Coordinates of C-alpha atoms in Angstrom, one line a residue:
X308 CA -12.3 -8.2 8.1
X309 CA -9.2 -8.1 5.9
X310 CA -11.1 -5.9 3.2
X311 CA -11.9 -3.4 6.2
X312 CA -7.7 -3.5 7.3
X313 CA -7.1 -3.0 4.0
X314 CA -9.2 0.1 3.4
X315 CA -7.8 1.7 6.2
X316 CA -4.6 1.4 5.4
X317 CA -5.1 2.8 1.9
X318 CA -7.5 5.6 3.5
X319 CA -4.3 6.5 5.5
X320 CA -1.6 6.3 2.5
X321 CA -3.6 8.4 1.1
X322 CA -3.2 11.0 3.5
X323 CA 0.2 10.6 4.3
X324 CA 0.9 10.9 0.1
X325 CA -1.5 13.8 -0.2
X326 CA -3.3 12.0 -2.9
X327 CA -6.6 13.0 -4.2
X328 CA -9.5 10.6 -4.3
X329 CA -8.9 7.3 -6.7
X330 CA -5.7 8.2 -7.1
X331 CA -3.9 5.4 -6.1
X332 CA -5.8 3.3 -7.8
X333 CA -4.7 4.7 -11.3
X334 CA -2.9 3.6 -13.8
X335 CA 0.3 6.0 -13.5
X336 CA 3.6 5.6 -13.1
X337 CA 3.9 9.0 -11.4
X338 CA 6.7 8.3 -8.3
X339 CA 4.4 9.3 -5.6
X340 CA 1.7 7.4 -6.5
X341 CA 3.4 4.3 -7.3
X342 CA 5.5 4.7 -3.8
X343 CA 1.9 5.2 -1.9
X344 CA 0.6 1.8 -4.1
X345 CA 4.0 0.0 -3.0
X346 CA 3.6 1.0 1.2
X347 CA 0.2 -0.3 0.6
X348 CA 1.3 -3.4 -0.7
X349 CA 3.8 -4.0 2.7
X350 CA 1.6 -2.5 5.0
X351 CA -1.2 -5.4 4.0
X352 CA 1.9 -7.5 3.4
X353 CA 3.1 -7.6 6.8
X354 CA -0.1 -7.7 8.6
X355 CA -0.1 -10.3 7.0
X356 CA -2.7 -10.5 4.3
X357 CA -2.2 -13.0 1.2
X358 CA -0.8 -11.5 -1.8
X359 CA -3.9 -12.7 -3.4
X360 CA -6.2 -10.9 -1.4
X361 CA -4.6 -7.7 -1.7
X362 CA -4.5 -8.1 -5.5
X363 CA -8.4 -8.8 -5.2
X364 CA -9.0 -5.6 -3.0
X365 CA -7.2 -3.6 -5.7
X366 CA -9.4 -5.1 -8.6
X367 CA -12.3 -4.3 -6.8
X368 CA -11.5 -0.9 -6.7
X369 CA -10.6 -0.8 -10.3
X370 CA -7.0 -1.5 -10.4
X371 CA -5.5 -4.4 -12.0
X372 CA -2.4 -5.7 -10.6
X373 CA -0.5 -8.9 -11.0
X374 CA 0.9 -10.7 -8.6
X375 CA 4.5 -10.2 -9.5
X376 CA 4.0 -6.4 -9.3
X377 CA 2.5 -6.8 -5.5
X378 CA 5.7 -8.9 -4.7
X379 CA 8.0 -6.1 -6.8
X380 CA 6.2 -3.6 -4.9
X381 CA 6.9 -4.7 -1.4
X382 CA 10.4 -5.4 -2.0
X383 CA 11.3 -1.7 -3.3
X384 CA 9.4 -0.8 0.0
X385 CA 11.2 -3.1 2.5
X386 CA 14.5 -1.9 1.0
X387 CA 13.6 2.1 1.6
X388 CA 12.3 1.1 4.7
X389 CA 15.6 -0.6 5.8
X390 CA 17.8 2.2 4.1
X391 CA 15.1 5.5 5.8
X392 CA 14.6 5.6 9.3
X393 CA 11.7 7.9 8.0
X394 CA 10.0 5.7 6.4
X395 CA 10.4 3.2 8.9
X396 CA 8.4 5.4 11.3
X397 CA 5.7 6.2 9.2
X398 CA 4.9 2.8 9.1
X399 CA 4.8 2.5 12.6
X400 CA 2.2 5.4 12.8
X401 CA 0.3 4.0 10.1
X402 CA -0.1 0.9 12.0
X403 CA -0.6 2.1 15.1
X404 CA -3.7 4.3 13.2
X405 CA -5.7 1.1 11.7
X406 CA -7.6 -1.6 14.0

């Protein structure tokens, strides 16, 4: 069930980033992808899914991740969030989009 919520979630940050297919799942440290990695990370974060599971879904799709990174990644997302109305309510439609 989690695996499906989380393949949503990066089937919709991927849309909202314009990203092509597998993108977000490479190894880049181009801003806009890492930013679409990082809402992925608090959007599964705050569902809430275990840090370890969304490190798993990201290594079955090819991406190695630490745990560390995960935890980095949703706090540089938490902090935009708070500072960017924006951002805060594209998260809201996100989450209003998956199940």
């Amino acid at each position: 069930m989690k695996r499906e919520i989380f393949n949503q979630y990066k089937l919709e940050v991927v849309k909202l980033f314009r990203l092509k297919d597998g993108e977000i799942i490479t190894k880049t440290k181009r801003r806009d992808i890492v930013d679409a990695r990082n809402m992925l990370y608090y959007l599964c974060a705050t569902r809430p899914m275990r840090v370890r599971d969304i490190q798993e879904y990201m290594n079955d799709d090819g991406y190695k991740i630490g745990h560390s990174s995960i935890i980095q990644g949703v706090k540089c997302m938490t902090e935009r969030i708070e500072g960017d109305k924006d951002y805060s309510k594209v998260i809201k439609k996100i989450e209003g989009c998956v199940i």
